Amino acid sequence: MKLLRIGPKGQEKPAILDEEGRIRDLSGHVDDIAGDVLTPEGLAKLSAIDVSSLPLVEGDPRLGACVGRIGKFICIGLNYADHAAETGAEIPSEPIVFNKWTSAISGPNDDIEIPRGCEKTDWEVELGVVIGKGGRYIEEEDALSHVAGYCVINDVSERAWQIERGGSWDKGKGCDTFGPIGPWLVTADEAGEVGDLAMWLEVDGHRYQDGSTKTMIFAVAHLIHYCSQFLSLQPGDVISTGTPPGVGLGQRPPVYLKGGETVRLGIEGLGEQTQRVVRG
């Protein structure tokens, strides 16, 4: 299934894509793509619905983040060997974990707003993992059974605040609009194996990132296992799993977003995003 959320910000309602790629309204069956709806039992109930019987959504509605009421927005840094190399960083011995604040979450095609005083705003196409079955101390061999599905994430980053202002990375990662998620959540059964998916990102038509999930250092199952040693995972939590090479920081000289650009990105089988960059 491809699950999505449509409507004005803060008023999104649940929807699903039919076999022809048309949007169908799910609000008669569930209140949101969130919480218990994402558990194995919740997804089983959705899969039993005759999608062709659902109301068609007309027009071109705004897409919200494909998951609602996200509790934790967990991110993994330097998780692609070729990205670590372009930044001159050593391969991590353990996953680097940081957070985006949930106020950073936005729709896949909403504007990216550069905060006041920012001069090194960057892009990162990433595979998002949405938790469906909660747990703590999850065994790696059982970890994928905890996944509801996968999605595209742009881990927008302000490098000066991330690297040059002291402390953790979080202050340069969690600004408002720095977490576009979607366009849809592709359930794990439909997404299949995600260990070798093409992923890309363009700015004003120039392709900067052109990689694959196959260069991940720590695979999805290990990341779920690892994170669950430090915190409990709950349905609707999101893990953003790192980015391939081609970020602005890695260009020679570096290239950053200034405002006025159009960013397009996507992952094989999981859809595309398009954002306009504006200054706050």
XYZ file of N, CA and C in Angstrom:
840
model
N 0.840 -1.196 0.000
C 0.000 0.000 0.000
C 0.876 1.246 0.000
N 0.365 2.290 -0.602
C 0.979 3.611 -0.548
C 0.007 4.531 0.189
N 0.372 4.885 1.406
C -0.477 5.663 2.281
C 0.015 7.106 2.318
N -0.903 8.058 2.366
C -0.528 9.461 2.352
C -1.520 10.278 3.162
N -1.189 11.549 3.343
C -2.024 12.469 4.094
C -2.176 13.738 3.272
N -3.405 14.212 3.143
C -3.695 15.327 2.251
C -4.460 16.420 2.994
N -4.266 17.661 2.525
C -5.027 18.771 3.074
C -4.136 19.834 3.674
N -4.735 20.925 4.148
C -3.963 22.027 4.733
C -3.148 21.562 5.927
N -2.051 22.267 6.190
C -1.180 21.901 7.299
C -1.964 21.930 8.606
N -1.846 20.846 9.359
C -2.560 20.720 10.615
C -3.962 20.176 10.468
N -4.430 20.011 9.226
C -5.776 19.494 8.979
C -5.743 18.320 7.999
N -4.615 17.645 7.900
C -4.480 16.557 6.928
C -5.418 15.390 7.259
N -5.882 14.745 6.212
C -6.689 13.549 6.406
C -6.037 12.374 5.669
N -6.321 11.157 6.102
C -5.643 9.984 5.542
C -6.162 9.618 4.168
N -5.265 9.081 3.356
C -5.628 8.683 1.996
C -4.740 7.523 1.562
N -5.067 6.958 0.419
C -4.324 5.839 -0.141
C -4.310 5.976 -1.655
N -3.253 5.522 -2.293
C -3.214 5.505 -3.750
C -3.825 4.211 -4.257
N -4.670 4.311 -5.297
C -5.206 3.088 -5.907
C -4.249 2.572 -6.984
N -4.620 1.524 -7.671
C -3.729 0.890 -8.643
C -3.404 1.799 -9.816
N -4.236 2.802 -10.070
C -3.989 3.759 -11.154
C -3.251 5.008 -10.663
N -2.839 5.011 -9.407
C -2.141 6.163 -8.860
C -3.048 7.303 -8.473
N -4.347 7.057 -8.374
C -5.292 8.086 -7.961
C -5.437 8.076 -6.449
N -5.720 9.243 -5.889
C -5.841 9.361 -4.441
C -7.263 9.006 -4.018
N -7.366 8.141 -3.006
C -8.651 7.742 -2.449
C -8.703 8.132 -0.971
N -9.855 8.600 -0.539
C -10.049 9.110 0.824
C -10.239 7.942 1.801
N -9.391 7.899 2.839
C -9.477 6.848 3.853
C -10.142 7.313 5.140
N -10.583 8.566 5.187
C -11.034 9.129 6.451
C -12.308 8.474 6.988
N -13.007 7.710 6.158
C -14.165 6.974 6.642
C -13.788 5.731 7.425
N -12.515 5.385 7.404
C -12.051 4.158 8.077
C -11.065 4.431 9.210
N -10.201 5.422 9.043
C -9.232 5.766 10.095
C -9.132 7.281 10.182
N -8.677 7.771 11.346
C -8.604 9.224 11.519
C -7.299 9.809 11.021
N -6.251 8.965 10.896
C -4.955 9.473 10.462
C -4.066 8.283 10.122
N -2.958 8.568 9.413
C -1.915 7.554 9.194
C -0.931 7.744 10.348
N -1.246 7.141 11.476
C -0.502 7.429 12.703
C -0.801 6.352 13.738
N 0.081 6.258 14.735
C -0.171 5.425 15.901
C -0.552 3.999 15.575
N -1.658 3.546 16.167
C -2.067 2.148 16.032
C -2.411 1.748 14.608
N -2.719 2.725 13.751
C -2.996 2.415 12.338
C -1.766 1.801 11.682
N -0.571 2.114 12.202
C 0.676 1.640 11.611
C 1.152 0.304 12.172
N 0.481 -0.222 13.174
C 0.847 -1.520 13.719
C 0.510 -2.608 12.707
N 1.069 -3.809 12.863
C 0.700 -4.899 11.939
C -0.802 -5.124 11.877
N -1.475 -5.029 13.027
C -2.916 -5.232 13.035
C -3.642 -4.105 12.306
N -3.168 -2.871 12.519
C -3.786 -1.734 11.850
C -3.611 -1.784 10.351
N -2.412 -2.135 9.895
C -2.165 -2.219 8.454
C -2.942 -3.370 7.830
N -3.135 -4.464 8.574
C -3.916 -5.588 8.057
C -5.364 -5.162 7.798
N -5.899 -4.337 8.691
C -7.269 -3.850 8.490
C -7.355 -2.962 7.248
N -6.347 -2.114 7.045
C -6.351 -1.266 5.854
C -6.244 -2.097 4.582
N -5.420 -3.115 4.619
C -5.210 -3.926 3.412
C -6.452 -4.706 3.019
N -7.368 -4.892 3.967
C -8.605 -5.621 3.678
C -9.669 -4.739 3.029
N -9.433 -3.448 2.973
C -10.401 -2.519 2.389
C -10.375 -2.613 0.865
N -11.543 -2.589 0.254
C -11.651 -2.517 -1.206
C -11.360 -1.067 -1.618
N -10.135 -0.815 -2.070
C -9.715 0.554 -2.361
C -10.594 1.192 -3.437
N -11.046 0.400 -4.379
C -11.857 0.951 -5.470
C -13.202 1.477 -4.984
N -13.607 1.083 -3.772
C -14.882 1.565 -3.219
C -14.736 2.886 -2.477
N -13.515 3.342 -2.271
C -13.284 4.564 -1.516
C -13.523 5.795 -2.392
N -13.926 6.913 -1.794
C -14.161 8.134 -2.579
C -12.868 8.630 -3.244
N -12.991 9.016 -4.498
C -11.860 9.622 -5.204
C -11.655 11.053 -4.720
N -10.399 11.455 -4.601
C -10.071 12.827 -4.247
C -9.797 13.588 -5.533
N -10.554 14.632 -5.764
C -10.414 15.407 -6.989
C -9.342 16.491 -6.828
N -8.829 16.950 -7.963
C -7.882 18.061 -7.950
C -6.484 17.623 -7.566
N -5.745 18.580 -7.065
C -4.333 18.361 -6.735
C -4.092 18.848 -5.309
N -4.512 18.075 -4.323
C -4.425 18.552 -2.942
C -2.981 18.633 -2.456
N -2.752 19.494 -1.466
C -1.451 19.521 -0.803
C -1.202 18.183 -0.122
N 0.036 17.721 -0.195
C 0.429 16.511 0.517
C 1.114 16.904 1.817
N 0.636 16.349 2.909
C 1.319 16.522 4.176
C 2.377 15.449 4.354
N 3.119 15.522 5.450
C 4.018 14.416 5.791
C 3.194 13.133 5.805
N 3.773 12.048 5.301
C 2.979 10.830 5.112
C 2.683 10.091 6.415
N 3.247 10.548 7.529
C 2.959 9.986 8.845
C 2.537 11.126 9.758
N 1.498 10.916 10.517
C 1.026 11.924 11.443
C 1.445 11.615 12.873
N 1.417 12.635 13.702
C 1.688 12.507 15.145
C 2.994 11.752 15.415
N 4.033 12.104 14.678
C 5.326 11.445 14.864
C 5.856 11.768 16.260
N 6.208 10.732 17.005
C 6.702 10.934 18.356
C 8.185 11.256 18.401
N 8.973 10.504 17.631
C 10.414 10.698 17.588
C 10.883 10.727 16.141
N 11.748 11.689 15.844
C 12.319 11.847 14.510
C 13.826 11.638 14.690
N 14.243 10.393 14.567
C 15.614 9.976 14.846
C 16.408 9.976 13.544
N 17.623 10.483 13.597
C 18.450 10.550 12.396
C 19.801 9.887 12.642
N 20.371 9.369 11.552
C 21.663 8.694 11.603
C 22.648 9.475 10.736
N 23.804 9.820 11.305
C 24.801 10.595 10.582
C 25.913 9.734 10.011
N 26.466 10.191 8.893
C 27.635 9.539 8.262
C 27.432 8.035 8.101
N 26.259 7.650 7.571
C 25.941 6.222 7.451
C 26.179 5.664 6.047
N 26.775 6.466 5.160
C 27.129 5.970 3.829
C 28.640 6.110 3.683
N 29.286 5.025 3.304
C 30.751 5.032 3.236
C 31.255 6.100 2.277
N 30.590 6.259 1.119
C 31.060 7.239 0.140
C 30.767 8.670 0.573
N 29.720 8.875 1.385
C 29.465 10.217 1.928
C 30.489 10.565 3.005
N 30.821 9.600 3.860
C 31.849 9.842 4.866
C 33.163 10.244 4.193
N 33.481 9.561 3.082
C 34.728 9.858 2.366
C 34.726 11.275 1.814
N 33.580 11.750 1.266
C 33.568 13.088 0.667
C 33.700 14.186 1.714
N 33.309 13.891 2.962
C 33.429 14.886 4.019
C 34.745 14.757 4.779
N 35.545 13.749 4.429
C 36.820 13.546 5.102
C 36.694 12.919 6.472
N 35.537 12.334 6.776
C 35.308 11.734 8.090
C 35.692 10.253 8.087
N 36.076 9.756 9.252
C 36.343 8.334 9.409
C 35.030 7.556 9.411
N 35.091 6.280 8.983
C 33.908 5.422 9.046
C 33.544 5.221 10.517
N 32.316 5.519 10.917
C 31.955 5.363 12.329
C 32.004 3.897 12.767
N 32.414 3.676 13.993
C 32.415 2.323 14.546
C 31.042 1.927 15.071
N 30.221 2.919 15.386
C 28.834 2.716 15.788
C 27.993 3.795 15.101
N 26.692 3.553 14.939
C 25.844 4.586 14.339
C 25.903 5.901 15.120
N 25.965 7.012 14.378
C 25.896 8.352 14.972
C 24.420 8.745 15.000
N 23.900 8.977 16.191
C 22.468 9.238 16.360
C 22.257 10.690 16.786
N 21.346 11.373 16.093
C 20.921 12.701 16.504
C 19.435 12.826 16.242
N 18.864 13.978 16.536
C 17.416 14.155 16.389
C 17.073 15.369 15.553
N 15.959 15.276 14.875
C 15.279 16.457 14.377
C 14.069 16.682 15.286
N 13.796 17.940 15.587
C 12.595 18.240 16.370
C 11.366 17.983 15.492
N 10.276 17.548 16.109
C 9.081 17.254 15.314
C 8.504 18.512 14.663
N 8.853 19.693 15.162
C 8.403 20.932 14.521
C 9.092 21.171 13.183
N 10.124 20.369 12.868
C 10.783 20.470 11.561
C 9.992 19.781 10.464
N 9.049 18.923 10.842
C 8.339 18.088 9.869
C 7.478 18.944 8.954
N 7.556 18.646 7.659
C 6.726 19.345 6.677
C 6.335 18.381 5.569
N 5.463 18.851 4.690
C 5.048 18.039 3.568
C 6.150 17.920 2.531
N 6.071 16.929 1.650
C 7.141 16.674 0.694
C 7.344 17.773 -0.331
N 6.320 18.577 -0.552
C 6.428 19.646 -1.551
C 6.261 21.035 -0.950
N 6.307 21.114 0.384
C 6.249 22.413 1.043
C 7.571 23.157 0.854
N 7.529 24.470 1.015
C 8.744 25.269 0.906
C 9.746 24.899 1.997
N 11.027 24.962 1.651
C 12.102 24.957 2.642
C 12.394 26.411 2.992
N 12.315 26.730 4.266
C 12.571 28.103 4.704
C 13.939 28.189 5.355
N 14.826 28.999 4.788
C 16.142 29.221 5.384
C 15.980 30.180 6.560
N 16.351 29.776 7.772
C 16.169 30.650 8.935
C 17.041 31.905 8.856
N 16.674 32.880 9.600
C 17.436 34.122 9.650
C 18.870 33.838 10.101
N 19.805 34.429 9.410
C 21.205 34.286 9.785
C 21.899 33.061 9.238
N 21.187 32.223 8.491
C 21.792 31.001 7.953
C 22.440 31.266 6.600
N 23.623 30.740 6.397
C 24.353 30.937 5.148
C 24.884 29.636 4.562
N 24.672 28.498 5.256
C 25.224 27.231 4.784
C 24.165 26.134 4.844
N 23.017 26.421 4.234
C 21.913 25.468 4.243
C 22.109 24.426 3.156
N 21.993 23.157 3.530
C 22.386 22.027 2.682
C 21.220 21.048 2.542
N 21.408 20.068 1.696
C 20.392 19.074 1.375
C 20.934 17.669 1.661
N 20.028 16.709 1.880
C 20.416 15.312 2.050
C 19.213 14.428 1.745
N 19.226 13.696 0.642
C 18.172 12.725 0.376
C 18.426 11.495 1.252
N 17.372 11.019 1.923
C 17.543 9.906 2.848
C 16.352 8.945 2.794
N 16.649 7.688 3.084
C 15.617 6.667 3.252
C 15.048 6.774 4.653
N 13.735 6.955 4.741
C 13.063 7.000 6.031
C 12.443 5.659 6.359
N 12.582 5.245 7.609
C 12.001 4.003 8.116
C 10.942 4.369 9.142
N 9.729 3.883 8.964
C 8.636 4.185 9.874
C 8.343 2.942 10.712
N 8.386 3.108 12.017
C 8.154 1.995 12.925
C 6.667 1.670 12.990
N 6.361 0.375 12.942
C 4.982 -0.079 13.055
C 4.715 -0.843 14.337
N 5.657 -1.673 14.726
C 5.543 -2.429 15.977
C 6.591 -1.910 16.941
N 6.140 -1.414 18.084
C 7.056 -0.838 19.049
C 7.905 -1.898 19.735
N 8.881 -1.434 20.486
C 9.696 -2.375 21.232
C 10.955 -1.752 21.788
N 11.589 -2.502 22.666
C 12.862 -2.125 23.262
C 13.754 -3.350 23.254
N 15.033 -3.148 23.134
C 15.991 -4.265 23.038
C 15.602 -5.235 21.921
N 15.329 -4.685 20.761
C 14.893 -5.480 19.605
C 16.087 -6.231 19.034
N 15.918 -7.519 18.804
C 16.979 -8.323 18.198
C 17.103 -7.968 16.720
N 18.342 -7.937 16.225
C 18.559 -7.535 14.838
C 17.827 -8.446 13.862
N 17.813 -9.747 14.146
C 17.165 -10.687 13.218
C 15.651 -10.523 13.183
N 15.085 -9.825 14.169
C 13.640 -9.601 14.227
C 13.266 -8.166 13.875
N 14.286 -7.320 13.623
C 14.057 -5.879 13.525
C 13.129 -5.484 12.384
N 13.255 -6.133 11.239
C 12.445 -5.706 10.090
C 10.960 -5.980 10.291
N 10.619 -6.868 11.219
C 9.200 -7.103 11.510
C 8.586 -5.926 12.262
N 9.425 -4.993 12.704
C 8.951 -3.808 13.401
C 8.717 -2.636 12.448
N 8.955 -2.820 11.159
C 8.843 -1.735 10.177
C 7.445 -1.711 9.566
N 6.795 -0.543 9.640
C 5.517 -0.358 8.941
C 5.760 -0.092 7.462
N 6.787 0.715 7.167
C 7.056 1.042 5.771
C 8.200 2.023 5.651
N 8.372 2.518 4.421
C 9.516 3.360 4.076
C 9.043 4.596 3.317
N 9.872 5.639 3.336
C 9.508 6.890 2.665
C 10.763 7.683 2.337
N 10.567 8.764 1.594
C 11.645 9.690 1.241
C 11.696 10.800 2.287
N 12.919 11.176 2.677
C 13.128 12.297 3.597
C 14.231 13.186 3.036
N 14.041 14.489 3.133
C 15.119 15.445 2.866
C 15.609 15.950 4.215
N 16.804 15.510 4.614
C 17.392 15.947 5.882
C 18.089 17.287 5.649
N 17.280 18.345 5.557
C 17.829 19.689 5.332
C 18.670 20.071 6.554
N 19.816 20.702 6.304
C 20.790 20.957 7.369
C 21.414 22.337 7.214
N 21.539 23.045 8.311
C 22.299 24.294 8.318
C 23.686 23.983 8.887
N 24.684 23.891 7.990
C 25.998 23.381 8.377
C 26.714 24.262 9.405
N 26.569 25.577 9.305
C 27.240 26.439 10.272
C 26.720 26.163 11.676
N 25.415 26.014 11.818
C 24.843 25.756 13.137
C 25.145 24.332 13.587
N 25.231 23.400 12.640
C 25.521 22.011 12.969
C 26.968 21.819 13.444
N 27.901 22.476 12.754
C 29.319 22.159 12.933
C 30.088 23.237 13.676
N 29.721 24.500 13.451
C 30.568 25.610 13.914
C 30.083 26.294 15.191
N 28.936 25.893 15.713
C 28.356 26.615 16.843
C 28.490 25.858 18.173
N 29.245 24.728 18.197
C 29.440 23.993 19.427
C 28.273 23.082 19.754
N 28.528 22.138 20.673
C 27.461 21.234 21.094
C 27.164 20.152 20.064
N 25.965 19.637 20.117
C 25.552 18.542 19.236
C 25.135 19.073 17.860
N 24.831 18.147 16.959
C 24.391 18.518 15.613
C 22.970 19.080 15.594
N 22.195 18.821 16.652
C 20.753 19.011 16.580
C 20.334 20.419 16.184
N 21.074 21.452 16.652
C 20.638 22.824 16.407
C 20.673 23.189 14.927
N 21.483 22.495 14.114
C 21.514 22.753 12.681
C 20.644 21.822 11.872
N 19.925 20.932 12.548
C 19.141 19.915 11.854
C 17.631 20.058 12.046
N 17.228 20.733 13.132
C 15.821 20.695 13.493
C 15.041 21.963 13.250
N 15.539 22.852 12.396
C 14.820 24.099 12.117
C 13.476 23.802 11.454
N 12.536 24.707 11.609
C 11.232 24.552 10.955
C 11.429 24.334 9.455
N 10.675 23.403 8.896
C 10.660 23.009 7.471
C 11.865 22.164 7.076
N 12.757 21.804 8.003
C 13.961 21.047 7.656
C 13.722 19.533 7.621
N 12.445 19.109 7.653
C 12.166 17.674 7.627
C 11.020 17.280 6.711
N 11.114 17.551 5.391
C 10.075 17.071 4.481
C 10.023 15.537 4.450
N 8.815 14.984 4.607
C 8.626 13.531 4.659
C 7.519 13.138 3.691
N 7.789 12.184 2.814
C 6.777 11.703 1.870
C 7.328 11.650 0.448
N 6.505 11.499 -0.562
C 5.082 11.825 -0.623
C 4.161 10.805 0.050
N 4.588 9.546 0.071
C 3.738 8.545 0.701
C 4.587 7.551 1.465
N 3.887 6.837 2.345
C 4.490 5.737 3.079
C 4.223 4.463 2.290
N 5.282 3.820 1.835
C 5.146 2.552 1.115
C 5.311 1.440 2.142
N 4.265 0.656 2.344
C 4.324 -0.375 3.372
C 5.418 -1.393 3.055
N 5.937 -2.009 4.105
C 7.108 -2.871 3.971
C 6.867 -4.019 2.995
N 5.642 -4.549 2.973
C 5.370 -5.675 2.063
C 5.471 -5.249 0.607
N 5.085 -4.010 0.297
C 5.165 -3.518 -1.076
C 6.560 -3.015 -1.420
N 7.233 -2.404 -0.462
C 8.572 -1.865 -0.729
C 9.588 -2.980 -0.959
N 9.431 -4.092 -0.259
C 10.363 -5.206 -0.423
C 11.733 -4.897 0.148
N 12.768 -5.468 -0.456
C 14.139 -5.284 -0.008
C 14.607 -3.865 -0.329
N 15.137 -3.172 0.663
C 15.528 -1.774 0.461
C 17.049 -1.592 0.512
N 17.791 -2.670 0.369
C 19.240 -2.600 0.493
C 19.974 -2.110 -0.736
N 19.258 -1.888 -1.848
C 19.920 -1.409 -3.070
C 18.940 -0.586 -3.889
N 18.501 0.534 -3.316
C 17.574 1.438 -3.997
C 18.327 2.658 -4.500
N 18.089 3.014 -5.763
C 18.679 4.245 -6.303
C 18.052 5.450 -5.622
N 18.885 6.466 -5.333
C 18.388 7.680 -4.706
C 19.138 8.876 -5.274
N 18.455 9.995 -5.406
C 19.035 11.129 -6.115
C 18.466 12.441 -5.580
N 19.181 13.528 -5.876
C 18.709 14.868 -5.535
C 19.287 15.865 -6.527
N 18.425 16.795 -6.969
C 18.818 17.843 -7.904
C 18.481 19.220 -7.329
N 19.304 20.203 -7.632
C 19.021 21.601 -7.310
C 19.015 22.370 -8.625
N 17.866 22.968 -8.945
C 17.694 23.698 -10.215
C 18.141 22.848 -11.404
N 17.771 21.574 -11.370
C 18.037 20.670 -12.484
C 19.420 20.053 -12.511
N 20.312 20.497 -11.631
C 21.663 19.917 -11.569
C 21.669 18.781 -10.554
N 22.049 17.597 -10.995
C 22.043 16.436 -10.099
C 23.317 16.419 -9.262
N 23.131 16.597 -7.975
C 24.252 16.563 -7.040
C 24.399 15.187 -6.405
N 23.288 14.587 -6.014
C 23.341 13.271 -5.375
C 22.801 12.223 -6.327
N 23.531 11.142 -6.466
C 23.137 10.053 -7.376
C 23.732 8.771 -6.802
N 23.085 8.217 -5.791
C 23.668 7.113 -5.046
C 22.713 5.953 -4.886
N 23.008 5.125 -3.905
C 22.209 3.925 -3.647
C 22.302 3.559 -2.175
N 21.240 2.975 -1.663
C 21.246 2.506 -0.280
C 22.251 1.380 -0.055
N 22.801 0.827 -1.130
C 23.757 -0.282 -0.960
C 25.062 0.166 -0.305
N 25.351 1.474 -0.277
C 26.588 1.921 0.364
C 26.372 2.315 1.830
N 25.208 1.974 2.381
C 24.985 2.163 3.813
C 26.030 1.375 4.607
N 26.520 1.982 5.675
C 27.435 1.288 6.579
C 26.654 0.376 7.519
N 25.604 0.908 8.110
C 24.747 0.144 9.016
C 23.371 0.009 8.363
N 22.938 -1.220 8.123
C 21.677 -1.479 7.440
C 20.490 -1.190 8.361
N 19.302 -1.167 7.765
C 18.087 -0.804 8.489
C 17.889 -1.674 9.728
N 18.054 -2.982 9.587
C 17.824 -3.875 10.726
C 18.757 -3.547 11.885
N 20.004 -3.249 11.564
C 20.948 -2.935 12.636
C 20.598 -1.602 13.291
N 20.162 -0.633 12.509
C 19.816 0.671 13.074
C 18.644 0.551 14.049
N 17.636 -0.232 13.698
C 16.495 -0.430 14.602
C 16.963 -1.113 15.881
N 17.733 -2.175 15.728
C 18.284 -2.882 16.882
C 19.097 -1.927 17.759
N 19.972 -1.159 17.139
C 20.875 -0.273 17.876
C 20.097 0.790 18.638
N 19.201 1.486 17.951
C 18.441 2.554 18.610
C 17.610 2.016 19.772
N 17.100 0.809 19.626
C 16.226 0.253 20.662
C 16.968 -0.130 21.931
N 18.296 -0.093 21.898
C 19.065 -0.332 23.121
C 19.042 0.892 24.032
N 18.765 2.067 23.462
C 18.832 3.314 24.209
C 17.467 3.915 24.503
N 16.462 3.503 23.747
C 15.128 4.077 23.910
C 14.106 3.091 23.367
N 12.880 3.248 23.804
C 11.812 2.417 23.247
C 11.315 3.046 21.955
N 11.049 2.211 20.989
C 10.480 2.662 19.721
C 8.982 2.430 19.747
N 8.239 3.385 19.200
C 6.784 3.292 19.186
C 6.242 3.443 17.760
N 5.041 2.926 17.508
C 4.444 3.076 16.181
C 4.408 4.541 15.751
N 4.899 4.804 14.549
C 4.929 6.161 14.028
C 6.238 6.875 14.235
N 7.152 6.314 15.027
C 8.492 6.895 15.098
C 9.169 6.752 13.743
N 10.015 7.707 13.401
C 10.688 7.729 12.103
C 12.201 7.725 12.318
N 12.890 6.879 11.559
C 14.351 6.872 11.555
C 14.807 7.264 10.155
N 15.569 8.351 10.062
C 16.143 8.800 8.794
C 17.573 8.269 8.746
N 17.912 7.496 7.721
C 19.029 6.554 7.807
C 20.345 7.012 7.184
N 20.470 8.297 6.856
C 21.730 8.780 6.298
C 21.639 9.047 4.811
N 22.681 9.678 4.270
C 22.628 10.158 2.884
C 23.854 9.722 2.090
N 23.708 9.510 0.778
C 24.857 9.212 -0.086
C 25.629 10.491 -0.408
N 26.739 10.387 -1.137
C 27.533 11.577 -1.438
C 26.806 12.548 -2.360
N 27.344 13.788 -2.386
C 26.787 14.805 -3.255
C 26.140 15.952 -2.517
N 26.312 16.000 -1.198
C 25.756 17.125 -0.441
C 26.539 18.398 -0.763
N 25.943 19.531 -0.455
C 26.602 20.805 -0.752
C 27.926 20.967 -0.039
N 27.991 20.485 1.198
C 29.227 20.569 1.979
C 30.380 19.843 1.299
N 30.064 18.796 0.534
C 31.097 17.984 -0.091
C 31.579 18.501 -1.437
N 30.958 19.569 -1.956
C 31.390 20.128 -3.234
C 32.682 20.915 -3.042
N 33.445 21.068 -4.106
C 34.693 21.836 -4.057
C 34.653 22.966 -5.070
N 34.372 24.216 -4.639
C 34.069 24.646 -3.275
C 32.647 24.260 -2.863
N 32.325 24.342 -1.564
C 30.972 23.995 -1.122
C 29.901 24.833 -1.813
N 28.736 24.236 -1.982
C 27.581 24.908 -2.582
C 26.429 24.836 -1.574
N 25.810 25.965 -1.306
C 24.716 25.983 -0.343
C 23.491 26.670 -0.933
N 22.338 26.376 -0.328
C 21.089 26.988 -0.759
C 21.030 28.437 -0.259
N 20.630 29.323 -1.147
C 20.584 30.753 -0.816
C 19.165 31.319 -0.824
N 18.237 30.600 -1.433
C 16.876 31.086 -1.621
C 16.577 31.246 -3.096
N 15.407 30.808 -3.506
C 15.011 30.900 -4.908
C 15.204 29.622 -5.689
N 15.921 28.640 -5.129
C 16.173 27.386 -5.850
C 14.965 26.443 -5.755
N 14.980 25.453 -6.647
C 14.029 24.347 -6.596
C 14.817 23.062 -6.360
N 14.440 22.337 -5.321
C 15.092 21.077 -4.976
C 14.152 19.929 -5.328
N 14.666 18.955 -6.073
C 13.903 17.738 -6.400
C 14.718 16.544 -5.940
N 14.020 15.559 -5.365
C 14.715 14.372 -4.878
C 13.779 13.186 -4.887
N 14.368 11.989 -4.899
C 13.535 10.802 -4.901
C 14.336 9.554 -4.603
N 13.596 8.490 -4.306
C 14.169 7.166 -4.070
C 13.347 6.171 -4.872
N 14.044 5.256 -5.504
C 13.434 4.239 -6.350
C 12.279 3.541 -5.632
N 11.078 3.614 -6.227
C 9.910 2.943 -5.687
C 9.197 3.667 -4.559
N 9.790 4.767 -4.053
C 9.216 5.446 -2.897
C 8.702 6.848 -3.207
N 8.859 7.293 -4.465
C 8.305 8.579 -4.856
C 9.316 9.708 -4.864
N 8.814 10.916 -5.151
C 9.658 12.105 -5.305
C 9.107 13.275 -4.493
N 9.990 14.196 -4.180
C 9.635 15.452 -3.541
C 10.126 16.614 -4.398
N 9.456 17.751 -4.268
C 9.910 18.993 -4.908
C 9.678 20.141 -3.938
N 10.734 20.896 -3.632
C 10.606 22.005 -2.703
C 11.179 23.291 -3.318
N 10.514 24.388 -3.036
C 11.033 25.715 -3.372
C 11.740 26.249 -2.134
N 12.890 26.866 -2.321
C 13.661 27.376 -1.196
C 13.384 28.869 -1.039
N 13.001 29.268 0.158
C 12.712 30.675 0.442
C 13.503 31.094 1.680
N 13.685 32.382 1.847
C 14.379 32.891 3.027
C 13.372 33.363 4.064
N 13.671 33.051 5.322
C 12.773 33.426 6.404
C 12.890 34.902 6.755
